[in-house]
XYZ file of N, CA and C in Angstrom:
849
model
N -30.495 -37.527 11.908
C -29.227 -37.285 10.968
C -28.176 -38.431 11.407
N -28.767 -39.210 9.473
C -26.604 -39.665 8.869
C -25.525 -38.813 9.413
N -24.633 -39.790 8.964
C -23.097 -38.231 8.953
C -23.423 -37.959 7.747
N -23.898 -38.468 6.369
C -23.816 -37.497 4.837
C -24.379 -36.203 5.452
N -25.817 -36.555 5.872
C -26.564 -34.933 6.146
C -25.997 -34.040 6.862
N -25.049 -34.551 7.940
C -24.782 -33.364 8.760
C -23.524 -31.648 7.990
N -24.125 -30.743 7.960
C -23.445 -30.088 7.850
C -21.659 -30.022 7.894
N -21.184 -29.319 7.006
C -19.335 -29.822 7.083
C -18.720 -27.765 7.605
N -19.574 -26.871 8.265
C -20.039 -26.445 10.266
C -19.702 -27.532 11.352
N -20.404 -28.441 10.399
C -20.815 -28.989 12.810
C -19.690 -29.983 13.010
N -19.425 -30.457 11.319
C -18.360 -31.612 11.201
C -17.317 -30.063 11.952
N -16.552 -29.440 11.832
C -15.615 -28.940 11.485
C -16.188 -28.652 13.095
N -16.951 -28.166 13.872
C -17.453 -28.580 15.126
C -16.098 -28.760 15.702
N -17.262 -30.160 15.181
C -15.946 -31.394 15.964
C -15.134 -31.709 16.248
N -14.815 -31.609 15.030
C -13.243 -31.936 15.031
C -12.273 -30.832 15.012
N -12.592 -29.636 15.511
C -11.632 -29.027 15.586
C -12.239 -28.177 17.439
N -12.943 -28.672 17.465
C -12.719 -29.190 19.167
C -11.831 -29.576 20.450
N -11.925 -31.012 19.181
C -10.844 -31.241 19.802
C -9.268 -31.617 19.216
N -9.071 -30.255 18.504
C -7.743 -29.248 18.058
C -7.867 -28.157 19.333
N -8.160 -28.043 19.553
C -8.689 -26.952 20.132
C -8.487 -27.543 21.779
N -9.059 -28.568 21.770
C -8.838 -29.436 23.986
C -6.642 -29.686 23.436
N -7.063 -30.095 22.642
C -5.594 -30.300 22.837
C -4.131 -29.634 22.690
N -4.002 -28.741 21.803
C -3.737 -27.189 21.853
C -3.234 -26.583 23.485
N -5.112 -26.665 24.431
C -4.956 -25.892 25.258
C -4.666 -26.748 26.208
N -4.691 -28.265 25.908
C -3.660 -29.591 27.203
C -2.429 -29.284 26.698
N -1.907 -28.890 25.237
C -0.944 -29.280 24.640
C -0.456 -31.068 24.870
N -2.147 -31.167 24.521
C -1.792 -33.338 24.903
C -1.219 -33.852 22.905
N -0.605 -34.500 22.801
C 0.368 -34.592 21.457
C -0.003 -36.052 21.002
N -1.290 -36.319 22.063
C -1.750 -37.672 20.913
C -3.579 -37.078 20.294
N -3.466 -37.089 18.998
C -5.129 -36.443 18.520
C -5.886 -37.893 18.305
N -6.911 -37.550 18.411
C -8.282 -38.759 18.278
C -8.981 -38.024 17.729
N -9.361 -38.689 16.468
C -10.270 -38.110 14.925
C -10.527 -38.966 15.015
N -11.304 -40.547 15.380
C -11.850 -41.019 14.890
C -12.775 -41.178 14.141
N -13.118 -41.220 13.037
C -15.043 -41.993 12.870
C -15.536 -40.759 13.173
N -15.674 -39.396 12.976
C -15.639 -37.972 12.748
C -16.068 -37.480 11.494
N -16.519 -38.535 9.769
C -17.500 -37.825 9.491
C -16.531 -36.838 8.471
N -14.965 -37.214 9.000
C -14.319 -36.052 7.421
C -13.849 -36.666 7.024
N -14.238 -35.064 5.584
C -13.639 -36.142 4.007
C -12.681 -35.198 3.417
N -12.333 -34.366 4.321
C -10.049 -33.522 3.453
C -9.456 -32.876 4.509
N -7.868 -32.789 4.790
C -7.685 -32.164 6.031
C -7.567 -30.235 6.292
N -8.901 -30.034 5.323
C -9.531 -28.798 5.801
C -10.391 -28.507 6.166
N -10.738 -29.383 6.040
C -11.590 -29.716 8.192
C -11.270 -29.269 9.380
N -9.730 -29.723 8.605
C -8.716 -29.840 9.987
C -7.875 -28.588 10.165
N -8.963 -27.581 10.763
C -7.847 -25.737 11.107
C -6.831 -25.138 11.853
N -5.307 -25.637 10.865
C -4.513 -25.361 11.360
C -3.355 -26.154 12.991
N -4.222 -27.567 12.109
C -3.376 -29.078 12.449
C -1.770 -28.598 12.517
N -1.845 -27.843 10.722
C -0.113 -28.585 10.985
C 0.928 -27.580 11.612
N -0.253 -26.893 11.910
C 0.803 -25.368 13.395
C 1.535 -26.860 14.186
N 0.090 -27.700 14.537
C 0.589 -28.119 15.443
C 2.214 -29.134 15.784
N 3.235 -28.783 16.148
C 4.130 -29.847 15.805
C 4.590 -29.882 16.978
N 4.482 -30.833 18.014
C 4.546 -31.267 19.547
C 3.827 -32.278 19.426
N 2.465 -32.626 17.968
C 2.054 -33.962 17.838
C 2.827 -35.157 17.769
N 1.883 -36.624 18.077
C 3.203 -37.380 18.411
C 2.464 -38.335 17.253
N 1.977 -38.594 17.946
C 0.395 -39.558 17.922
C -0.640 -38.756 16.663
N -1.615 -39.552 15.418
C -2.499 -38.580 15.140
C -3.345 -40.065 13.963
N -4.389 -40.344 14.591
C -5.674 -41.063 14.606
C -6.903 -40.246 13.949
N -6.691 -40.544 12.292
C -7.889 -40.120 11.422
C -8.534 -41.455 10.603
N -8.413 -42.756 11.339
C -9.081 -43.566 10.608
C -10.502 -43.189 10.511
N -11.234 -44.480 10.254
C -13.310 -44.211 9.461
C -13.397 -42.983 9.193
N -12.765 -42.384 8.773
C -13.578 -41.276 7.885
C -12.929 -41.425 6.480
N -13.884 -40.048 5.963
C -13.828 -40.521 4.430
C -13.258 -39.385 3.488
N -11.749 -39.525 4.143
C -9.975 -39.257 3.282
C -10.579 -39.670 2.052
N -10.087 -38.662 0.884
C -9.837 -39.239 -0.337
C -8.491 -38.940 -0.373
N -8.057 -37.538 0.490
C -6.045 -36.986 0.133
C -5.597 -36.443 0.963
N -4.384 -36.663 1.336
C -3.666 -36.851 2.139
C -2.658 -35.415 2.432
N -3.023 -34.468 2.869
C -2.854 -32.977 2.268
C -0.928 -33.175 2.709
N 0.110 -33.168 1.139
C 1.264 -32.895 1.581
C 2.488 -31.905 2.212
N 0.543 -31.396 3.753
C 1.780 -30.994 4.366
C 1.417 -31.251 5.888
N 1.323 -32.417 5.631
C 1.291 -33.418 6.567
C 3.111 -33.400 7.556
N 3.624 -32.871 6.170
C 5.425 -34.188 6.859
C 5.238 -32.502 7.514
N 5.361 -31.384 8.477
C 5.441 -30.128 8.599
C 4.696 -30.853 10.492
N 4.474 -31.609 9.932
C 4.314 -32.485 11.404
C 5.455 -33.263 12.068
N 6.426 -32.306 12.655
C 7.997 -33.086 12.746
C 7.888 -34.371 13.688
N 7.911 -33.737 14.626
C 7.293 -34.592 15.260
C 6.383 -36.370 16.027
N 5.848 -35.908 14.625
C 4.450 -37.452 14.217
C 5.082 -38.820 14.501
N 5.308 -39.668 14.625
C 5.920 -41.025 15.323
C 4.196 -41.860 14.360
N 3.425 -41.238 14.771
C 2.148 -43.269 14.425
C 1.443 -42.212 13.996
N 1.480 -42.794 13.132
C 0.079 -42.432 11.461
C -1.764 -43.126 11.215
N -2.585 -43.096 11.836
C -2.719 -44.433 11.315
C -4.286 -43.776 10.397
N -4.375 -43.973 9.190
C -5.419 -43.393 8.223
C -5.841 -43.933 7.806
N -6.481 -45.697 8.673
C -7.259 -47.248 7.921
C -8.334 -46.951 7.494
N -9.212 -47.367 7.305
C -10.110 -47.435 6.733
C -11.340 -45.825 5.992
N -9.654 -44.664 5.344
C -10.107 -43.536 4.070
C -10.717 -43.905 3.393
N -11.358 -43.066 1.618
C -10.923 -42.873 0.940
C -10.075 -43.578 0.035
N -8.510 -42.859 0.766
C -7.131 -42.938 -0.134
C -7.129 -43.455 -0.899
N -7.262 -42.441 -2.503
C -6.323 -43.235 -4.051
C -4.903 -43.215 -3.657
N -4.084 -42.466 -3.260
C -2.799 -41.859 -3.743
C -2.150 -40.923 -2.021
N -1.034 -41.381 -2.208
C -0.208 -40.846 -1.117
C 0.987 -39.955 -1.124
N 0.482 -38.583 -0.222
C 2.713 -37.613 -1.005
C 3.237 -38.259 -0.771
N 3.852 -37.071 -1.546
C 5.408 -38.007 -1.598
C 5.849 -37.378 -1.206
N 5.582 -36.280 0.033
C 6.261 -36.294 1.947
C 6.612 -36.790 2.999
N 5.363 -37.755 2.269
C 4.488 -38.516 3.883
C 6.098 -39.701 4.339
N 6.978 -40.109 3.298
C 8.219 -40.557 3.689
C 9.271 -39.402 4.114
N 9.046 -38.334 3.994
C 10.460 -37.502 4.713
C 10.220 -37.026 5.909
N 9.138 -38.352 6.311
C 9.197 -37.663 8.150
C 10.145 -37.667 8.759
N 10.731 -37.282 9.621
C 11.981 -37.867 11.101
C 11.753 -38.605 11.552
N 10.571 -38.564 12.752
C 10.463 -39.326 13.714
C 9.276 -40.619 13.615
N 8.593 -40.898 11.730
C 7.735 -41.447 10.990
C 7.633 -43.540 12.043
N 7.289 -43.834 13.009
C 7.279 -44.933 13.275
C 6.392 -46.132 12.795
N 4.932 -46.014 13.025
C 4.510 -46.625 12.535
C 3.218 -45.929 11.470
N 2.984 -46.352 10.175
C 2.063 -45.933 9.030
C 1.177 -46.631 9.121
N -0.722 -46.846 9.520
C -1.116 -46.907 8.816
C -2.147 -47.056 7.900
N -2.400 -47.395 6.463
C -2.485 -46.659 5.713
C -3.398 -48.240 4.755
N -3.663 -48.818 5.469
C -4.792 -50.134 5.551
C -6.345 -49.604 5.368
N -7.111 -50.674 3.975
C -8.751 -50.376 4.265
C -8.922 -49.087 3.222
N -8.058 -49.247 2.023
C -8.409 -47.656 1.258
C -8.778 -47.989 0.388
N -8.062 -46.982 -1.228
C -8.617 -47.851 -2.380
C -6.919 -47.563 -3.213
N -5.811 -47.461 -2.425
C -4.626 -46.814 -2.777
C -4.338 -48.066 -4.673
N -3.763 -46.816 -5.213
C -3.344 -47.902 -6.621
C -2.260 -48.080 -6.501
N -0.652 -47.328 -5.487
C 0.046 -47.221 -6.814
C 1.006 -46.344 -4.699
N 2.018 -46.381 -5.574
C 2.878 -45.275 -4.635
C 3.590 -44.574 -5.019
N 4.058 -43.672 -3.630
C 4.863 -42.153 -4.679
C 6.131 -43.347 -4.492
N 7.146 -42.340 -5.298
C 7.997 -42.358 -6.099
C 8.556 -41.597 -4.479
N 9.923 -42.906 -4.691
C 10.511 -42.791 -3.835
C 10.185 -43.617 -1.943
N 9.568 -43.733 -2.185
C 8.670 -43.962 -0.527
C 9.191 -45.171 0.286
N 10.197 -44.730 -0.485
C 11.128 -46.396 0.796
C 12.329 -45.561 1.782
N 12.027 -44.364 1.173
C 12.160 -42.958 1.854
C 12.760 -43.190 3.635
N 11.242 -43.571 4.283
C 11.100 -43.186 5.426
C 12.454 -44.016 6.388
N 12.467 -42.939 7.160
C 14.466 -42.714 8.214
C 13.896 -43.946 8.743
N 13.237 -43.806 10.163
C 12.824 -44.976 10.788
C 11.743 -45.407 10.942
N 10.871 -45.988 9.889
C 9.746 -45.811 10.050
C 10.528 -47.261 10.953
N 9.363 -48.471 11.275
C 8.784 -49.402 11.708
C 7.938 -50.655 11.704
N 7.037 -49.866 10.857
C 5.240 -50.729 11.087
C 4.668 -49.674 9.897
N 4.858 -51.047 8.694
C 3.547 -50.174 8.033
C 2.939 -50.471 6.970
N 1.473 -50.370 7.073
C 0.550 -51.666 6.730
C -0.395 -50.895 5.574
N -0.168 -51.937 5.114
C -0.712 -51.407 3.513
C -1.820 -52.188 3.276
N -2.319 -53.343 3.984
C -3.052 -54.368 3.970
C -4.041 -53.702 3.326
N -4.784 -54.468 2.660
C -6.609 -54.433 1.644
C -6.315 -52.979 0.655
N -5.799 -52.825 -0.525
C -5.704 -52.102 -0.678
C -5.561 -52.521 -2.875
N -5.260 -51.565 -3.389
C -5.075 -52.523 -4.933
C -3.818 -52.911 -5.562
N -2.746 -52.563 -4.495
C -1.552 -53.007 -5.240
C -0.733 -53.923 -5.346
N 0.187 -53.578 -6.340
C 0.618 -54.615 -6.870
C 2.457 -54.507 -7.181
N 3.656 -55.625 -7.704
C 4.729 -55.846 -7.761
C 4.750 -54.689 -8.546
N 4.551 -54.031 -9.719
C 4.396 -52.902 -10.044
C 4.763 -51.769 -10.350
N 4.166 -51.548 -8.670
C 3.551 -49.954 -7.627
C 4.059 -49.633 -7.231
N 5.115 -51.570 -6.781
C 6.285 -50.402 -5.809
C 7.600 -49.952 -6.201
N 7.953 -48.246 -5.281
C 8.560 -47.697 -5.846
C 10.095 -49.172 -6.221
N 11.043 -48.170 -7.087
C 12.450 -48.288 -6.690
C 13.090 -48.638 -4.969
N 12.640 -47.885 -4.676
C 13.701 -48.374 -2.455
C 13.175 -48.887 -2.804
N 11.890 -49.463 -2.442
C 10.673 -49.492 -1.157
C 11.094 -50.154 0.287
N 12.251 -51.222 -0.878
C 12.600 -52.814 0.326
C 13.453 -51.014 0.841
N 14.471 -50.533 0.857
C 14.753 -50.062 1.426
C 15.028 -49.783 2.810
N 13.895 -50.172 4.169
C 13.443 -49.133 4.555
C 14.282 -50.547 5.496
N 15.542 -50.402 5.663
C 15.615 -51.260 6.636
C 15.019 -50.954 8.332
N 15.014 -49.810 8.652
C 14.094 -49.952 10.012
C 12.797 -50.893 10.303
N 12.347 -51.295 9.052
C 11.348 -52.001 9.082
C 10.859 -53.516 10.097
N 10.198 -53.503 10.536
C 10.276 -54.850 11.764
C 8.519 -54.869 10.538
N 7.771 -54.626 11.296
C 6.485 -55.596 10.658
C 6.341 -54.829 9.029
N 5.757 -55.667 7.900
C 5.472 -55.427 6.389
C 4.073 -55.761 6.687
N 2.859 -54.688 6.347
C 1.544 -55.975 6.079
C 1.279 -55.355 5.382
N 0.426 -56.175 3.602
C 0.667 -56.074 3.088
C -0.429 -57.362 2.380
N -1.024 -57.494 3.451
C -2.095 -58.709 3.353
C -3.142 -57.780 1.869
N -4.215 -58.698 1.429
C -5.611 -58.077 0.650
C -5.250 -56.878 -0.547
N -3.813 -58.108 -1.613
C -3.906 -56.875 -2.358
C -2.623 -57.793 -3.508
N -3.256 -56.829 -4.642
C -3.308 -58.411 -5.184
C -1.380 -58.690 -6.679
N -0.678 -58.538 -5.306
C 0.849 -60.037 -5.445
C 0.624 -60.968 -6.303
N 0.982 -60.692 -7.481
C 1.734 -62.601 -7.832
C 2.804 -62.737 -6.897
N 4.192 -61.552 -7.232
C 5.233 -61.956 -7.023
C 5.415 -60.884 -5.486
N 6.663 -61.090 -5.035
C 7.419 -60.733 -4.356
C 8.583 -60.166 -5.279
N 9.367 -58.627 -5.108
C 10.725 -59.596 -5.137
C 10.934 -59.641 -4.988
N 12.586 -59.825 -5.408
C 13.830 -60.974 -4.211
C 14.078 -59.225 -3.164
N 14.652 -58.103 -3.676
C 14.454 -57.209 -2.913
C 14.018 -57.215 -1.107
N 13.204 -57.722 -1.693
C 12.833 -58.166 0.145
C 13.803 -58.698 1.291
N 13.996 -59.667 0.449
C 15.980 -59.893 1.555
C 16.816 -58.901 1.804
N 16.390 -57.747 1.242
C 16.899 -56.220 2.381
C 16.677 -55.889 3.729
N 15.306 -55.839 3.730
C 15.113 -55.840 5.300
C 14.988 -56.819 6.042
N 16.359 -55.673 7.127
C 16.924 -57.409 7.541
C 16.606 -57.167 9.057
N 16.263 -56.756 9.736
C 15.428 -56.435 10.910
C 13.529 -56.760 11.086
N 13.067 -57.371 9.230
C 11.876 -57.747 9.399
C 11.303 -58.887 10.848
N 10.791 -58.565 11.121
C 10.123 -59.554 11.576
C 8.164 -60.252 11.611
N 7.680 -59.563 11.208
C 6.862 -60.485 10.628
C 6.102 -59.720 9.346
N 5.923 -60.473 8.244
C 6.092 -60.047 7.082
C 4.245 -60.610 6.714
N 3.024 -60.347 6.515
C 2.031 -60.273 6.057
C 1.747 -60.229 4.586
N 1.241 -61.166 4.056
C 1.402 -61.734 2.541
C 0.226 -62.059 2.148
N -1.244 -62.530 3.088
C -1.740 -63.046 3.743
C -3.646 -62.425 1.530
N -3.940 -64.006 1.400
C -4.870 -62.633 0.587
C -5.310 -62.508 -0.516
N -4.018 -62.729 -1.057
C -2.969 -62.448 -2.554
C -3.315 -63.034 -3.444
N -2.238 -63.030 -4.765
C -2.525 -63.982 -5.898
C -1.030 -64.321 -6.070
N -0.579 -64.722 -4.926
C 1.266 -64.862 -5.385
C 0.960 -66.768 -5.937
N 1.890 -66.231 -6.018
C 2.081 -67.749 -8.120
C 4.184 -68.939 -7.027
N 4.593 -67.293 -6.454
C 5.665 -68.509 -5.595
C 6.225 -66.636 -4.513
N 7.019 -67.687 -3.944
C 7.857 -66.525 -3.301
C 9.216 -66.437 -3.181
N 10.673 -64.965 -3.470
C 11.812 -65.741 -4.030
C 12.480 -66.455 -2.478
N 13.549 -66.430 -2.696
C 14.337 -67.714 -1.784
C 15.316 -66.634 -0.540
N 14.955 -64.901 -1.709
C 15.759 -64.295 -0.615
C 14.538 -64.325 1.088
N 13.991 -64.642 0.804
C 12.762 -64.443 2.482
C 13.176 -65.415 2.949
N 14.785 -66.082 2.866
C 15.163 -67.019 3.807
C 15.653 -66.561 4.231
N 16.589 -65.363 3.669
C 18.206 -63.950 4.824
C 17.251 -63.252 5.159
N 15.619 -63.187 5.874
C 15.160 -62.635 6.782
C 15.244 -63.213 8.039
N 16.625 -63.483 8.735
C 16.988 -63.694 9.913
C 16.650 -63.457 11.105
N 15.652 -62.367 11.046
C 14.261 -62.477 12.089
C 13.093 -62.813 12.506
N 12.511 -63.157 10.788
C 11.311 -62.873 11.110
C 10.656 -63.868 12.132
N 9.275 -64.277 12.233
C 8.801 -65.243 13.519
C 8.082 -65.202 12.498
N 7.020 -64.527 12.169
C 5.661 -64.146 11.160
C 5.391 -64.749 10.096
N 5.413 -65.625 9.167
C 5.164 -65.031 7.923
C 4.069 -65.797 8.240
N 2.449 -65.231 6.930
C 1.802 -64.800 6.783
C 1.596 -65.193 4.978
N 1.084 -66.986 4.796
C 1.435 -66.581 3.409
C -0.353 -67.280 3.476
N -1.952 -67.468 4.215
C -2.571 -67.611 3.225
C -3.661 -67.148 3.305
N -4.021 -68.081 1.560
C -5.291 -68.277 0.964
C -4.821 -67.172 -0.328
N -3.475 -68.205 -0.997
C -2.610 -67.717 -2.178
C -2.429 -68.565 -3.235
N -2.195 -68.637 -4.307
C -1.820 -69.908 -5.639
C -1.058 -69.455 -5.752
N -0.088 -70.526 -3.767
C 1.222 -70.906 -4.132
C 0.877 -72.227 -4.045
N 1.861 -73.093 -5.066
C 1.937 -74.507 -5.147
C 3.370 -75.780 -4.276
N 4.629 -74.556 -4.341
C 5.403 -74.688 -3.542
C 6.147 -73.818 -2.465
N 7.259 -73.734 -1.543
C 8.071 -73.323 -0.725
C 9.625 -72.827 -1.357
N 10.212 -72.248 -1.119
C 11.662 -71.759 -1.076
C 12.089 -72.510 -0.196
N 13.459 -73.504 -0.466
C 13.548 -74.304 0.624
C 14.544 -73.531 1.546
N 14.455 -72.528 1.052
C 15.758 -71.695 2.049
C 14.916 -71.195 3.459
N 13.243 -71.176 3.200
C 12.746 -71.053 4.175
C 12.755 -71.824 5.309
N 13.299 -73.047 5.312
C 13.540 -73.801 6.307
C 14.986 -73.277 7.477
N 14.728 -72.402 7.116
C 16.778 -71.801 8.012
C 16.064 -71.256 8.806
N 14.763 -70.085 8.681
C 14.280 -69.159 9.256
C 13.313 -70.023 10.961
N 13.820 -69.485 11.987
C 13.155 -70.413 13.188
C 11.232 -69.267 13.661
N 10.906 -70.207 12.663
C 8.904 -70.375 12.654
C 8.337 -71.232 13.478
N 9.623 -71.998 14.052
C 8.946 -72.579 14.835
C 8.906 -73.148 16.313
N 9.925 -71.875 17.434
C 9.375 -71.600 18.071
C 8.250 -71.345 18.952
N 7.638 -71.253 20.262
C 6.549 -71.110 20.835
C 5.777 -69.474 21.053
N 6.455 -68.931 19.691
C 6.135 -67.413 19.511
C 6.608 -66.738 18.079
N 6.798 -67.864 17.447
C 6.535 -68.057 16.194
C 5.375 -68.873 15.841
N 4.834 -67.585 14.551
C 3.359 -68.202 14.346
C 4.183 -67.667 12.337
N 3.311 -70.153 11.352
C 3.417 -69.324 9.667
C 1.826 -69.786 10.079
N 1.363 -70.002 8.487
C 0.088 -69.654 8.323
C -0.541 -69.784 6.844
N -0.061 -70.843 6.419
C 0.217 -71.217 4.795
C -1.297 -71.828 4.511
N -2.877 -71.941 4.782
C -3.965 -72.293 4.639
C -3.991 -72.145 2.881
N -4.856 -72.430 2.927
C -5.980 -71.871 1.535
C -4.633 -71.646 0.831
N -4.298 -72.672 0.515
C -3.068 -72.619 -1.282
C -3.360 -74.462 -1.734
N -2.633 -74.217 -3.363
C -3.054 -75.263 -4.132
C -1.608 -75.447 -3.788
N -1.019 -76.148 -2.428
C 0.149 -77.209 -2.589
C 0.058 -78.168 -3.756
N 1.769 -78.050 -3.669
C 1.628 -79.993 -4.672
C 1.370 -80.831 -3.264
N 1.366 -81.841 -3.972
C 0.422 -83.039 -3.194
C 1.954 -83.470 -1.765
N 2.824 -83.605 -1.601
C 3.782 -83.432 -0.766
C 4.041 -82.636 0.597
N 4.199 -81.490 0.206
C 3.649 -80.411 1.273
C 1.961 -80.687 1.734
N 1.483 -81.216 0.703
C -0.304 -81.034 1.346
C -0.005 -81.974 2.734
N -0.233 -82.775 2.625
C 0.450 -83.742 3.239
C 1.186 -83.823 4.088
N 1.981 -82.930 4.744
C 2.930 -83.062 5.224
C 2.177 -81.899 6.305
N 0.987 -81.355 4.961
C 1.081 -79.654 6.097
C -0.658 -80.041 7.463
N -0.437 -80.935 6.703
C -1.758 -81.871 7.933
C -1.070 -83.038 9.121
N 0.780 -83.019 8.990
C 0.484 -82.785 10.034
C 1.575 -82.084 10.815
N 1.794 -80.531 11.114
C 1.821 -79.654 11.686
C 2.321 -78.919 10.761
N 2.653 -77.463 11.288
C 3.543 -76.709 10.466
C 5.420 -77.482 10.458
N 5.339 -78.329 10.949
C 7.042 -78.737 11.981
C 7.327 -80.022 10.735
N 6.423 -80.808 10.436
C 6.650 -80.748 9.241
C 6.810 -80.513 7.524
N 6.364 -79.453 7.846
C 6.471 -79.364 6.423
C 7.793 -78.634 6.640
N 8.390 -77.753 7.460
C 9.619 -77.131 7.847
C 10.914 -77.800 6.955
N 10.922 -79.562 8.665
C 11.477 -80.719 8.123
C 12.133 -80.832 6.722
N 10.865 -81.197 5.735
C 10.491 -81.541 4.629
C 11.272 -80.623 4.036
N 11.358 -79.556 4.037
C 12.266 -78.093 2.785
C 13.267 -78.717 2.896
N 13.731 -79.923 4.654
C 15.183 -79.221 4.551
C 15.777 -80.810 3.333
N 14.783 -80.966 3.085
C 14.864 -82.460 2.613
C 15.712 -83.160 1.170
N 16.799 -83.172 0.339
C 16.961 -83.404 -0.568
C 15.310 -84.037 -1.915
N 15.219 -84.151 -1.275
C 14.204 -85.338 -2.123
C 13.067 -83.684 -2.309
N 13.102 -83.117 -1.667
C 11.825 -81.485 -1.827
C 12.630 -80.907 -2.793
N 14.444 -80.412 -2.266
C 14.955 -79.134 -3.561
C 15.056 -79.543 -4.890
N 14.980 -81.199 -4.841
C 14.321 -82.004 -6.391
C 12.971 -81.024 -6.990
N 12.000 -81.737 -6.309
C 11.201 -81.241 -6.313
C 11.032 -79.654 -6.581
N 10.836 -78.796 -5.938
C 10.881 -78.092 -6.353
C 11.464 -76.980 -7.926
N 12.867 -77.365 -7.441
C 13.366 -77.164 -8.907
C 12.880 -77.185 -10.238
N 12.850 -78.925 -9.993
C 11.206 -79.181 -11.486
C 9.990 -78.686 -11.286
N 9.450 -78.100 -10.477
C 8.339 -77.635 -10.209
C 8.323 -75.574 -11.076
N 9.760 -75.483 -10.780
C 9.623 -73.988 -11.107
C 10.571 -73.945 -12.450
N 10.887 -75.033 -12.816
C 11.459 -74.877 -14.680
C 9.890 -75.623 -14.971
N 9.070 -76.610 -14.412
C 7.498 -76.443 -15.430
C 6.596 -75.933 -15.060
N 7.009 -75.310 -13.568
C 5.595 -74.088 -13.354
C 5.858 -72.970 -14.215
N 6.145 -72.355 -14.647
C 6.515 -71.362 -15.589
C 6.428 -71.236 -16.909
N 6.170 -73.123 -17.595
C 5.741 -72.363 -18.619
C 4.688 -72.974 -19.239
N 3.963 -74.205 -17.969
C 2.807 -75.068 -18.097
C 1.590 -72.661 -16.806
N -0.262 -73.655 -17.276
C -1.161 -72.433 -16.713
C -0.853 -72.387 -14.830
N -0.706 -71.075 -14.967
C -1.028 -70.920 -13.576
C -2.333 -71.492 -12.472
N -2.157 -71.511 -11.040
C -4.294 -71.982 -10.576
C -4.557 -70.157 -10.922
N -6.023 -71.023 -10.949
C -6.975 -69.302 -11.379
C -6.654 -68.666 -9.936
N -6.912 -67.128 -10.494
C -7.236 -65.919 -9.224
C -8.744 -65.659 -9.237
N -8.300 -65.287 -7.213
C -10.112 -65.595 -6.958
C -10.765 -63.969 -7.465
N -11.186 -64.535 -7.387
C -12.198 -62.924 -7.522
C -12.111 -61.799 -7.079
N -11.740 -60.824 -7.318
C -12.337 -59.457 -6.433
C -12.612 -58.537 -6.203
N -13.305 -58.569 -7.838
C -13.833 -57.235 -8.091
C -15.275 -57.333 -7.503
N -15.985 -56.777 -6.093
C -16.532 -56.754 -5.223
C -15.899 -56.293 -4.041
N -15.071 -55.956 -3.964
C -14.025 -55.805 -3.224
C -14.434 -53.919 -2.641
N -14.335 -54.086 -1.622
C -14.067 -52.131 -1.235
C -13.340 -51.473 -2.037
N -11.971 -51.558 -1.650
C -11.243 -50.903 -2.273
C -10.727 -50.434 -3.906
N -12.476 -51.203 -4.130
C -11.794 -50.383 -6.140
C -13.473 -49.845 -6.032
N -14.214 -49.774 -5.644
C -14.768 -48.925 -5.264
C -14.698 -47.345 -5.718
N -14.999 -46.731 -6.498
C -14.507 -45.678 -6.931
C -15.413 -44.451 -6.262
N -14.922 -43.519 -5.593
C -15.558 -41.894 -5.403
C -16.322 -41.768 -5.773
């Protein structure tokens, strides 16, 4: 019998069994991966379990997160990756202890107002959705506690300069977007150790990136599959350290400024076709 043919009562009893066991053993970690769930209504009494610290609901078919999730005041880790979510509730960002939120591989086209209000969020994974710079709420870059931000596999052409406010950010994932340029303010992210910008439409990098510590043995910089200007492409063939050194030169600063002036009036590199992407599918 396929998952979709299983009656709701059977799915519910499977999930209910997990909930009942957790209640009996006072287990603060709930694992509901791949249980064929399509709504929170199939999880009776979940929001009264205020001791829960970790809730994993990945690989289901949930399309809406009930606002009642904010009742889980002790929740620290919420994983809803690989579901059918097209929006998130405003209440999510008021959760006082939430440190890790994974809503990757969904169908998000926007984010709720005030989404950046999370008080202690450290890891936010929004990769593989349909987001762009137009739908980021005004306070998105107010999450000063953020250590890792994953925005890969979305539709960003630009990253707002406010990204420089994320003073504790160590990992910034921007691969597989439509990025035409990075803001100079990326150079303000003094704790950044991983920068993933591969497979975009970038031709130049802001010279300020050379200020970052992206060359130590614990650092990662990925920049392949971009239509770089020739001088960057040549240095990249020699290695990332050569690119970073080159960004520091006066010659490059002149090229960069010229490119910005010309680039904004000339045609941008073509976009990749994302029409077949799973996140585009309408439920």
